[in-house]
Short mmCIF file of C-alpha atoms in Angstrom, two decimals:
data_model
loop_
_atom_site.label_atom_id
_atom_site.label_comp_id
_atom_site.label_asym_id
_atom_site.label_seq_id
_atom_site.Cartn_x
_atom_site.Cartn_y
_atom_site.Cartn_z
CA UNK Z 11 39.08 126.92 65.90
CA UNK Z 12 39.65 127.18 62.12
CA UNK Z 13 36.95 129.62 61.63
CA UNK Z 14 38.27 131.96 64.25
CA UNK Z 15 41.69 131.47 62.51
CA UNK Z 16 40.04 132.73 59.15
CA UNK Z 17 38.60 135.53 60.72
CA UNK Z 18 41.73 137.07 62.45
CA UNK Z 19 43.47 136.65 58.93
CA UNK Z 20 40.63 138.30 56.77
CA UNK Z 21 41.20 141.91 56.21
CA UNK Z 22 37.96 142.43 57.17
CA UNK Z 23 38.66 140.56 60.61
CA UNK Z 24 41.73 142.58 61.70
CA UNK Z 25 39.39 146.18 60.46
CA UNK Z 26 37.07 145.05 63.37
CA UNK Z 27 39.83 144.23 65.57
CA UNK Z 28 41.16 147.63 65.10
CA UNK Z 29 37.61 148.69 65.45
CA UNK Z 30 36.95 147.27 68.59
CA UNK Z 31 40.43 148.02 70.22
CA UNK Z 32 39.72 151.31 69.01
CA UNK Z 33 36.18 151.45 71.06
CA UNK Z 34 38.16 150.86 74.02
CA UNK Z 35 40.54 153.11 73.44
CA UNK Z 36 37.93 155.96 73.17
CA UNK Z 37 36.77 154.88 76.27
CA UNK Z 38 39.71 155.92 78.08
CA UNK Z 39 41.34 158.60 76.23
CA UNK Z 40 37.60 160.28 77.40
CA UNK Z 41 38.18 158.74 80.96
CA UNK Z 42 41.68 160.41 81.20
CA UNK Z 43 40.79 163.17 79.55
CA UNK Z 44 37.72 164.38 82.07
CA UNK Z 45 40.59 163.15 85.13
CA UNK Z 46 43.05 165.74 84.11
CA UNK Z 47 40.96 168.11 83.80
CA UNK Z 48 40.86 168.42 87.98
CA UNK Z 49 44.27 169.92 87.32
CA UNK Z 50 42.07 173.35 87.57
CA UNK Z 51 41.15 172.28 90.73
CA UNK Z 52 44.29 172.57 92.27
CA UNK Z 53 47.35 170.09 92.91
CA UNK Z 54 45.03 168.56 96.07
CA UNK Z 55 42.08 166.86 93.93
CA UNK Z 56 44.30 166.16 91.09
CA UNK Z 57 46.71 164.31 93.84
CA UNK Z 58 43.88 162.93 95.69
CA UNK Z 59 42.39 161.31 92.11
CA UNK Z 60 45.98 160.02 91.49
CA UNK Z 61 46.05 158.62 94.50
CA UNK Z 62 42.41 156.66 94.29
CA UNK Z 63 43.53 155.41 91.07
CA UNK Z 64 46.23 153.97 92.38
CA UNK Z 65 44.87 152.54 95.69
CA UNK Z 66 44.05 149.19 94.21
CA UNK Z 67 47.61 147.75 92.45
CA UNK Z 68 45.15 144.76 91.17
CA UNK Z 69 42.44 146.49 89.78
CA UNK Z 70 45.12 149.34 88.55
CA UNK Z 71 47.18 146.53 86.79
CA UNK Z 72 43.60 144.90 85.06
CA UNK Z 73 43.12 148.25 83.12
CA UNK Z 74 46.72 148.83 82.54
CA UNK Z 75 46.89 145.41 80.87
CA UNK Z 76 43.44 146.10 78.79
CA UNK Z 77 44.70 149.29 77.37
CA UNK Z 78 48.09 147.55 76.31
CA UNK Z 79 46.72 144.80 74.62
CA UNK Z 80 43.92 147.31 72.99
CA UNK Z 81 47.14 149.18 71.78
CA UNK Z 82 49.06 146.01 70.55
CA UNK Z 83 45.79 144.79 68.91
CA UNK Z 84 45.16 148.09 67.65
CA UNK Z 85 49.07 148.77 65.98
CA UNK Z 86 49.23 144.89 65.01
CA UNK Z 87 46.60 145.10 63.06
CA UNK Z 88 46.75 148.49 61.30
CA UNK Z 89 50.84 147.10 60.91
CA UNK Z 90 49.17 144.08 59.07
CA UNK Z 91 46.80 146.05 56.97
CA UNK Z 92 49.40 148.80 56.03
CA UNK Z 93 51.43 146.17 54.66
CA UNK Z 94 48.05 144.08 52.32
CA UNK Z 95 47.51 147.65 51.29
CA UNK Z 96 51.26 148.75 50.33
CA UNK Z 97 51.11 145.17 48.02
CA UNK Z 98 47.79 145.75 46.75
CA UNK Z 99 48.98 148.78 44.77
CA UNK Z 100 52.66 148.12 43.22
CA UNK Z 101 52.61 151.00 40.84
CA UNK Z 102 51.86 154.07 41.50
CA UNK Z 103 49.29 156.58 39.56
CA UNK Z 104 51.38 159.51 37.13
CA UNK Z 105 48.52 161.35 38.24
CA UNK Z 106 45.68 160.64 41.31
CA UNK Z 107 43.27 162.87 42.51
CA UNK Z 108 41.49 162.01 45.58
CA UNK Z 109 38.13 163.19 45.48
CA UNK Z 110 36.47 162.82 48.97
CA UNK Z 111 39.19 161.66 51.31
CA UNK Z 112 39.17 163.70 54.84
CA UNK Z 113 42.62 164.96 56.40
CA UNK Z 114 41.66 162.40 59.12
CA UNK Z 115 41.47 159.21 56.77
CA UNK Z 116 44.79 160.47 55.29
CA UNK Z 117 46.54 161.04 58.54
CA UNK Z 118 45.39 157.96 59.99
CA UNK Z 119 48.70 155.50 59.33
CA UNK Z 120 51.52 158.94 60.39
CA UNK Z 121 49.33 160.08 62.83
CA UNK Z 122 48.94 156.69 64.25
CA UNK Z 123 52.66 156.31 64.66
CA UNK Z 124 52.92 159.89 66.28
CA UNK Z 125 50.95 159.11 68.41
CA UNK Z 126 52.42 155.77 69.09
CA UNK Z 127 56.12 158.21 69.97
CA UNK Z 128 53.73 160.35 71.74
CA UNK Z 129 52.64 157.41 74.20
CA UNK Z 130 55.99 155.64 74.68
CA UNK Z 131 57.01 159.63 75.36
CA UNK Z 132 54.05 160.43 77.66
CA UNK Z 133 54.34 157.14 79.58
CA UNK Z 134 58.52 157.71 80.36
CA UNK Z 135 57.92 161.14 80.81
CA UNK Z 136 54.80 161.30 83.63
CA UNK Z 137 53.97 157.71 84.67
CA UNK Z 138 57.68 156.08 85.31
CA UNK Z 139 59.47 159.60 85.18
CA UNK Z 140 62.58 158.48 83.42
CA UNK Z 141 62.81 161.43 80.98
CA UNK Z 142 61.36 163.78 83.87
CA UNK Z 143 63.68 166.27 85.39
CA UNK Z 144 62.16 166.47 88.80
CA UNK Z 145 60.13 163.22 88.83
CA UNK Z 146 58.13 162.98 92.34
CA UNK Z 147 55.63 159.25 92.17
CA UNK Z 148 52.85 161.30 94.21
CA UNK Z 149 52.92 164.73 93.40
CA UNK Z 150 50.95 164.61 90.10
CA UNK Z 151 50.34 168.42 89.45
CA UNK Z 152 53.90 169.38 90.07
CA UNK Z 153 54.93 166.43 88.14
CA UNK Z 154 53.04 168.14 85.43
CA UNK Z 155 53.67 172.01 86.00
CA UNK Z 156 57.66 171.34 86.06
CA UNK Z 157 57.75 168.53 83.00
CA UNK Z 158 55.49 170.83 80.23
CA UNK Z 159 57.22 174.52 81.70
CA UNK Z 160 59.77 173.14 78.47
CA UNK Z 161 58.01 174.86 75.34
CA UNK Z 162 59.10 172.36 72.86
CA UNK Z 163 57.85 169.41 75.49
CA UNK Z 164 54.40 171.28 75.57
CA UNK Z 165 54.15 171.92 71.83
CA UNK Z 166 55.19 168.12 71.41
CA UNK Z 167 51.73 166.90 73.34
CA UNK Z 168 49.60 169.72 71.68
CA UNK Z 169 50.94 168.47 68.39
CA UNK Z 170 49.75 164.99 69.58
CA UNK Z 171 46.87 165.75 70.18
CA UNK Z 172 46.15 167.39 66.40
CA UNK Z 173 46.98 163.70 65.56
CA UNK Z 174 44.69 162.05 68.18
CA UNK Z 175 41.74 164.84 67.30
CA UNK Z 176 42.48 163.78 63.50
CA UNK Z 177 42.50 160.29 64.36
CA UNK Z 178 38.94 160.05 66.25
CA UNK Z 179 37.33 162.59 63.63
CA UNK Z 180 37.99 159.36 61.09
CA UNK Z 181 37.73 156.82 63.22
CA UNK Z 182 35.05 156.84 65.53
CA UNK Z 183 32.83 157.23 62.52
CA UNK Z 184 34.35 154.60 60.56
CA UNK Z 185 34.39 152.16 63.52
CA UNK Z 186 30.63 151.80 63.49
CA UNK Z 187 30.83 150.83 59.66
CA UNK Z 188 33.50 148.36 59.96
CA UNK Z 189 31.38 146.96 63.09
CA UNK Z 190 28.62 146.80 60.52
CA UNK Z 191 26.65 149.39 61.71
CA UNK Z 192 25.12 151.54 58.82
CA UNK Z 193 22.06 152.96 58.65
CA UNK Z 194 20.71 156.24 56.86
CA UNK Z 195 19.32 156.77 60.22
CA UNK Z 196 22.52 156.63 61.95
CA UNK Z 197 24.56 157.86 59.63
CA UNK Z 198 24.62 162.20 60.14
CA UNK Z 199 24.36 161.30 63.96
CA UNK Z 200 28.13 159.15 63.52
CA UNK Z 201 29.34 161.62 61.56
CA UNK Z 202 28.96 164.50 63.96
CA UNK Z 203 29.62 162.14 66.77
CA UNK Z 204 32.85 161.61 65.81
CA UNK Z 205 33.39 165.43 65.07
CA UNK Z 206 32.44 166.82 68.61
CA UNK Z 207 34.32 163.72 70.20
CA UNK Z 208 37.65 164.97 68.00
CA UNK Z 209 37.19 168.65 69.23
CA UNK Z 210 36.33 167.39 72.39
CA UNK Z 211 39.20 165.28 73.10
CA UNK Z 212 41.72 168.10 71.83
CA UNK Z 213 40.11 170.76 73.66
CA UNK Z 214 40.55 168.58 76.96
CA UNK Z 215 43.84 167.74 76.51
CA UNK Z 216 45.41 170.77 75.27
CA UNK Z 217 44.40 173.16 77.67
CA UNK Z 218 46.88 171.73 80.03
CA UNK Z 219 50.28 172.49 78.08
CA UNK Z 220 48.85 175.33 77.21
CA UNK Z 221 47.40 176.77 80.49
CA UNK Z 222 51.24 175.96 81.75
CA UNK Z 223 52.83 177.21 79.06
CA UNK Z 224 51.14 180.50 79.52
CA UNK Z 225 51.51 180.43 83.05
CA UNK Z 226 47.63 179.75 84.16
CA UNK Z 227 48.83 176.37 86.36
CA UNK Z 228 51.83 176.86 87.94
CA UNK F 6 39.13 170.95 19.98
CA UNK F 7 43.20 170.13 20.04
CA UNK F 8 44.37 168.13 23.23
CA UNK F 9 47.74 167.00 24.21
CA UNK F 10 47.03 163.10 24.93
CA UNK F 11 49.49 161.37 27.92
CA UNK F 12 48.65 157.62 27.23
CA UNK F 13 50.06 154.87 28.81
CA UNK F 14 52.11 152.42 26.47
CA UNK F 15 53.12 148.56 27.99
CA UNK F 16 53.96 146.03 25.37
CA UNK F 17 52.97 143.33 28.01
CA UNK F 18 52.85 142.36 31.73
CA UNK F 19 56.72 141.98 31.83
CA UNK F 20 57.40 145.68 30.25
CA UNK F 21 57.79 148.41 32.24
CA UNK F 22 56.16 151.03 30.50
CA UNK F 23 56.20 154.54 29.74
CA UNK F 24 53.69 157.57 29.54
CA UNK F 25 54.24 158.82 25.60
CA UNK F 26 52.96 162.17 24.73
CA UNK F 27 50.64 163.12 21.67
CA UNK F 28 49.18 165.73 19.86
CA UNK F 29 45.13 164.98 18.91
CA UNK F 30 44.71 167.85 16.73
CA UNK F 31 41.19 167.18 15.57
CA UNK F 32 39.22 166.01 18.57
CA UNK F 33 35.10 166.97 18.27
CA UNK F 34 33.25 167.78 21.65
CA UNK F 35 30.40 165.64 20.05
CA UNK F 36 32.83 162.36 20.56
CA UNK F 37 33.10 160.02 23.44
CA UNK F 38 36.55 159.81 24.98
CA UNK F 39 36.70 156.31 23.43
CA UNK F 40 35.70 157.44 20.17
CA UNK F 41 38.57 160.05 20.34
CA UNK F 42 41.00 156.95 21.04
CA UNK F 43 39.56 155.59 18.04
CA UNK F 44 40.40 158.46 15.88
CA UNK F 45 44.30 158.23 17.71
CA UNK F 46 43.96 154.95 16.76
CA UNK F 47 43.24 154.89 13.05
CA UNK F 48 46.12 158.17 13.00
CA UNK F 49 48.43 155.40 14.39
CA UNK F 50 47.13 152.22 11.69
CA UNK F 51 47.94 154.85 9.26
CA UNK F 52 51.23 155.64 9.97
CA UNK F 53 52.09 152.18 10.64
CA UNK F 54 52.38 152.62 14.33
CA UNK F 55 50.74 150.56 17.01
CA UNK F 56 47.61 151.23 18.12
CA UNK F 57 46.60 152.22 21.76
CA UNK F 58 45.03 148.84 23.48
CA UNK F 59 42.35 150.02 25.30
CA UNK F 60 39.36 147.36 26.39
CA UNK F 61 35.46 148.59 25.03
CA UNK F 62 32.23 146.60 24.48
CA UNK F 63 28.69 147.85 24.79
CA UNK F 64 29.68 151.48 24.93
CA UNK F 65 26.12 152.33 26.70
CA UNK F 66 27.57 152.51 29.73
CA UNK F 67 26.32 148.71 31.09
CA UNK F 68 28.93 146.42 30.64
CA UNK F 69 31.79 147.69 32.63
CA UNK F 70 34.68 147.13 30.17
CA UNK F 71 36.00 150.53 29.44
CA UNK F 72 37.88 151.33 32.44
CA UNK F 73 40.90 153.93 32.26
CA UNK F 74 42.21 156.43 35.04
CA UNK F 75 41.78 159.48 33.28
CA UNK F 76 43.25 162.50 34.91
CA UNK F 77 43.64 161.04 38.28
CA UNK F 78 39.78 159.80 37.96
CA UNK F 79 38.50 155.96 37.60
CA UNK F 80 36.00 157.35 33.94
CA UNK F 81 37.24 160.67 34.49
CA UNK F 82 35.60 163.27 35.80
CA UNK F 83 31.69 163.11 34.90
CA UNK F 84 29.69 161.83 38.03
CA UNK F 85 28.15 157.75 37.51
CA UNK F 86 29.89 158.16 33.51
CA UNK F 87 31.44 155.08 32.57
CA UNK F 88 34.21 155.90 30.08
CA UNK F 89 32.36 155.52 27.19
CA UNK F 90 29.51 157.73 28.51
CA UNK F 91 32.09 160.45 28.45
CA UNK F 92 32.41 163.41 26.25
CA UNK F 93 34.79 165.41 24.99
CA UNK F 94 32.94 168.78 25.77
CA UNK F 95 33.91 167.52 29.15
CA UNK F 96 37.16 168.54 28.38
CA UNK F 97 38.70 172.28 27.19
CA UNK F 98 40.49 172.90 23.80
CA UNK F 99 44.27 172.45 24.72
CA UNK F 100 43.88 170.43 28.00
CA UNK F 101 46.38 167.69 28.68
CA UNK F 102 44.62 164.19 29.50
CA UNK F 103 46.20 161.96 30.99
CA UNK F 104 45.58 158.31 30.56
CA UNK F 105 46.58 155.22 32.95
CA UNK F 106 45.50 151.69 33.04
CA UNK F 107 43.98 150.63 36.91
CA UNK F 108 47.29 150.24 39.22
CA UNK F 109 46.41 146.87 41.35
CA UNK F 110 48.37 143.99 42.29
CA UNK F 111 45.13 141.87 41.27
CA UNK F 112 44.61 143.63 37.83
CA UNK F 113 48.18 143.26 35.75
CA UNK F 114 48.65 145.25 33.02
CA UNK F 115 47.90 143.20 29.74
CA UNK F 116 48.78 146.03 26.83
CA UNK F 117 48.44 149.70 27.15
CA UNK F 118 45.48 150.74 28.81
CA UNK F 119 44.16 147.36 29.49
CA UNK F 120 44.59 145.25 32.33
CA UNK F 121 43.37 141.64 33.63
CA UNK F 122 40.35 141.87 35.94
CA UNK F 123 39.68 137.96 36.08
CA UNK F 124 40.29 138.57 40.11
CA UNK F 125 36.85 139.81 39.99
CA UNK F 126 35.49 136.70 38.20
CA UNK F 127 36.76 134.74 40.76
CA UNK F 128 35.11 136.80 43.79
CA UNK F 129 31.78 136.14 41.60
CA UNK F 130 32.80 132.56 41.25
CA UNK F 131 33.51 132.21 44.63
CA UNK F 132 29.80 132.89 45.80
CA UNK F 133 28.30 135.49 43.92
CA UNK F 134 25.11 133.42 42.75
CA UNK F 135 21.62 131.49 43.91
CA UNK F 136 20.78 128.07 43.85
CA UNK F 137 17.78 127.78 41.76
CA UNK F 138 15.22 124.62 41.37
CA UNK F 139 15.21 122.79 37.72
CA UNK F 140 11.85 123.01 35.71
CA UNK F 141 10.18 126.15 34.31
CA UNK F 142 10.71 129.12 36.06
CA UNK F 143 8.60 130.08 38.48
CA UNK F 144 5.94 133.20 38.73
CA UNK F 145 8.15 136.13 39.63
CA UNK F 146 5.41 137.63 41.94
CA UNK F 147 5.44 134.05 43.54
CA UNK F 148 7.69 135.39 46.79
CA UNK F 149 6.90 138.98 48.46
CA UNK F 150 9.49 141.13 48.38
CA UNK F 151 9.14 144.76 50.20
CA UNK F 152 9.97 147.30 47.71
CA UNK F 153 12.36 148.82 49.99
CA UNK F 154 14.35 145.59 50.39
CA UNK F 155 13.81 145.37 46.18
CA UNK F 156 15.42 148.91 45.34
CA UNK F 157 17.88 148.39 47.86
CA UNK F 158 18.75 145.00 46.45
CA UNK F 159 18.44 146.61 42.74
CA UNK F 160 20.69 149.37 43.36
CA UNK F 161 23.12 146.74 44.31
CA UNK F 162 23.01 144.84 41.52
CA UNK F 163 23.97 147.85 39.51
CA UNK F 164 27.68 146.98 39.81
CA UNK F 165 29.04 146.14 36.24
CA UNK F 166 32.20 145.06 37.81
CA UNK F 167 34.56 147.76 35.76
CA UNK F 168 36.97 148.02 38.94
CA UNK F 169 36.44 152.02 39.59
CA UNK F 170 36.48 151.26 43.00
CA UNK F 171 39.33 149.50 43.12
CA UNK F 172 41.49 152.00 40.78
CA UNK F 173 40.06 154.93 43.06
CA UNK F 174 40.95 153.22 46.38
CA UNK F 175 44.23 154.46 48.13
CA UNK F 176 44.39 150.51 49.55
CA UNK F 177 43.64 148.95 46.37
CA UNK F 178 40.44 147.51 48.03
CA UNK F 179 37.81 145.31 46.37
CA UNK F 180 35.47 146.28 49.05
CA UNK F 181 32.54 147.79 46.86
CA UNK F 182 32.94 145.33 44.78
CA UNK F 183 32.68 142.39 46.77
CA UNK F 184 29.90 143.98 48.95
CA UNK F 185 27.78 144.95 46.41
CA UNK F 186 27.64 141.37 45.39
CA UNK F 187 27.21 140.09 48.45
CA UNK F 188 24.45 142.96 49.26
CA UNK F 189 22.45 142.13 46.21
CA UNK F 190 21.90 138.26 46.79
CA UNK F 191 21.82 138.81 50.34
CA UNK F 192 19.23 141.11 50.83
CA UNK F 193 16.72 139.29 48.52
CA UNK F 194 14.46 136.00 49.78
CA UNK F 195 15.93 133.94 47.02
CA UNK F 196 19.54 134.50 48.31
CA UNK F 197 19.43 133.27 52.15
CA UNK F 198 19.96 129.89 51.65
CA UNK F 199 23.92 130.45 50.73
CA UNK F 200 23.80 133.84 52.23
CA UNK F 201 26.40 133.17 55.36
CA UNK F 202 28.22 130.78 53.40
CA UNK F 203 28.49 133.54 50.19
CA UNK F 204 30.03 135.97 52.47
CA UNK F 205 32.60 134.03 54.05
CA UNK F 206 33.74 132.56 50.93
CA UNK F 207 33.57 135.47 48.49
CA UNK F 208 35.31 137.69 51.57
CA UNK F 209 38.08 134.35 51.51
CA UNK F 210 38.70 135.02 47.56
CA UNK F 211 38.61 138.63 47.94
CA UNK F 212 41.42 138.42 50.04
CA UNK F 213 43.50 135.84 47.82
CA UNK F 214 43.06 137.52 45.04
CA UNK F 215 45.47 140.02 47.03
CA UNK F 216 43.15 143.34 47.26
CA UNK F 217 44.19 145.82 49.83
CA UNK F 218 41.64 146.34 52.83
CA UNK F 219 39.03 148.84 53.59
CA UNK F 220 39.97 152.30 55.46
CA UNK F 221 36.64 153.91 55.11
CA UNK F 222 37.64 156.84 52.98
CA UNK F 223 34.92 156.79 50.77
CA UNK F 224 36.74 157.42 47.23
CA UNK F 225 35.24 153.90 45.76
CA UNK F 226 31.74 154.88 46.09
CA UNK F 227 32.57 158.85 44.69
CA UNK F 228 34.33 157.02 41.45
CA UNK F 229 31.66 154.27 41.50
CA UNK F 230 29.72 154.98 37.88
CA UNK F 231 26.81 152.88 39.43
CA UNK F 232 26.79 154.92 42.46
CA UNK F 233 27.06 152.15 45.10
CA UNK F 234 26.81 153.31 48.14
CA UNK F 235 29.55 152.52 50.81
CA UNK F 236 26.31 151.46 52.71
CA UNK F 237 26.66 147.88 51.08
CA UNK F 238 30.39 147.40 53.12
CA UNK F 239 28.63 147.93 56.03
CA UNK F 240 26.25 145.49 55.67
CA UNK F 241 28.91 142.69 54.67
CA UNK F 242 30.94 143.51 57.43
CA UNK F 243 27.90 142.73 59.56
CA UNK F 244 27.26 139.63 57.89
CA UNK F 245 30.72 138.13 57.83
CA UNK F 246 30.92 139.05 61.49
CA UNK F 247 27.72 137.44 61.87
CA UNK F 248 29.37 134.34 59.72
CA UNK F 249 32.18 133.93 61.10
CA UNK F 250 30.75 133.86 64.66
CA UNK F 251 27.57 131.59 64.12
CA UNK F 252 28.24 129.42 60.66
CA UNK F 253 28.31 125.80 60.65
CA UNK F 254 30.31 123.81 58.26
CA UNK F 255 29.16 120.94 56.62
CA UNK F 256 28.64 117.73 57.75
CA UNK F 257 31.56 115.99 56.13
#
């Protein structure tokens, strides 16, 4: 198993690690994002889709332990890559000018770790309930309305999700080039992909803080 | 033209260094920006200072020696201009330029402005060639080669292996290096038989030689003077997945 060895320890190894990690994580960040959107259908089909999801504890605990490891894989090896590059560069430039990088390439490694806080945060604060003030395990839309009626909690997840828009506007472009796929063909088509995918995903998300905060679900 | 000249000064790999300041009073736009360090240079002989190491050969822009950070920018600011290519019009009367040898783990500073790029040797060493039968060479037109798969393959083999890339990259990457070699042989018929095998290895030595890795910003191929394309990284991350999945090792 040398070879397999020699490919987790390439840098080039642990970029499509991240890169395939990151493919799931997509997945369900769209997945979750399309399911909490039936918040505007009222607290009974957001319950009721709470409640399917949770019907079957194996298959629940299958995708629960896929999206961990994605996220382990996915922090272990930016963690690992972070450091190679920090080394790779001792001294700094007097003077650098960037030329072409995006504000998602740049906020990849500090968004990453907000968004990290953010799902430690999200996870104590709506799945266990632990930092919840009135935490109830099957009322999912109250659950909601009562933990983001705090401004500063609300303006915490939109701010999140600037980072996770950021994030996917670099990286679900640069996934399919670290997976090797490159093509003039494809190229404008990634691009945008990854664009409408960022705006997307923020959209989705953020109109729920923000429909509470200005008193639209209540 | 009068600039104000921020230069780099290291006496060697185990001095700190310094940026020292200088007045060029009598700079033409008609000279290259290595030509101007000439005329620093023969300022400094005179006065019975040291002169500004700096590391030049062809000066036509081919051979990849003259490689500076010059304000913020691997060649400074001229699109594909290799240092040498670059002109002082460029510039404005009373600019400040600054100038910094490439900042990489894998390229220590030797003297001034120059620093040790034998990391890239060894990439090349590691894989970066053909194997090739003994006896008179054979008729060029011998193998068919679509012209596509020919430019492509040509604008690979562009890279003169200054380190632009490298300098411009926020990870200190070798990526556009590396790929562009591996692009060049492995695109072409006469490469495949160590085309696997090159990638692997030359990705292995990449990696030694301590380069940071790829985050897909793109600032290699906009300091590139060849204008590689970020294409090539693609297309040896497809390959070394491809490698590392399916290559056999030799029978011992």
């Amino acid at each position: 198993m040398h070879w397999a060895r020699a490919f987790a320890e390439s840098t080039i190894g642990k970029k499509i690690f991240m890169a395939a990690s990151g493919v799931i994580l997509v997945g369900f960040v769209l997945v979750h994002m399309t399911g909490n959107l039936l918040m505007f259908q009222g607290p009974a089909a957001i319950n009721h889709y709470s409640a399917f999801l949770k019907s079957s504890a194996p298959l629940l605990w299958a995708v629960r332990i896929t999206l961990l490891v994605s996220v382990a894989v996915h922090i272990g090896s930016a963690w690992s890559l972070t450091l190679v590059a920090r080394a790779a560069r001792p001294a700094r430039y007097a003077r650098h000018h960037a030329q072409v990088s995006t504000w998602g390439a740049r906020s990849m490694r500090t968004g990453g770790v907000l968004l990290f806080g953010f799902i430690v945060f999200h996870l104590l604060h709506l799945t266990t309930g632990n930092v919840h003030p009135e935490f109830s395990p099957s009322d999912v839309y109250g659950n909601v309305v009562v933990g983001l009626r705090m401004p500063v909690v609300a303006a915490f997840y939109v701010v999140a999700m600037i980072a996770l828009g950021l994030h996917l506007a670099h990286g679900v472009s640069s996934l399919f080039q670290t997976l090797g796929l490159n093509h003039p063909h494809w190229n404008p088509i990634r691009h945008r992909l990854a664009i409408v995918l960022a705006v997307l995903v923020f959209t989705g998300f953020s109109t729920i803080p923000l429909a509470v905060a200005f008193g639209v679900l209540r | 033209m009068r600039i104000t000249l921020r230069v780099w000064r290291q006496l060697g790999p185990t001095d700190p260094g310094r940026l020292e300041t200088r007045d060029v009073p009598d700079v033409s736009p008609d000279m290259s920006f290595l030509e101007m360090l000439d005329v620093v240079n023969e300022g400094l002989i005179a006065a019975g200072e040291t002169p500004i190491a700096f590391d030049h050969d062809c000066r036509e822009g081919i051979c990849g020696a003259c490689s500076m950070m010059i304000n913020g920018v691997p060649h400074g600011p001229n699109r594909a201009t290799t240092t040498c290519q670059l002109h002082m019009r460029t510039f404005r009367d009373g600019d400040t330029i600054v100038v910094e040898p490439w900042r990489a783990k894998a390229f220590p500073v030797v003297r001034d402005l120059v620093v040790d790029r034998s990391a890239l040797d060894r990439i090349i060493s590691a894989g970066g060639f053909i194997g090739v039968s003994t006896g008179s060479a054979a008729d060029a037109n011998a193998t068919p080669i679509p012209k596509t798969v020919a430019d492509r393959a040509m604008d690979s083999a562009q890279c003169i292996g200054c380190g632009a890339c490298v300098a411009a990259c926020p990870n200190a990457s070798a990526m556009l290096f590396t790929a562009a070699k591996v692009v060049h042989l492995g695109l072409l018929p006469q490469g495949q038989p160590e085309r696997y095998r090159r990638v692997l290895s030359m990705v292995r030595q990449m990696d030694l030689e301590e380069f940071g890795g790829c985050t897909n910003f793109g600032e290699c191929q906009d300091a590139c003077p060849k204008e590689i394309n970020v294409a090539v990284i693609g297309r040896m991350n497809a390959d070394f997945l491809k490698a590392s999945l399916s290559n056999r090792d030799e029978a011992a």
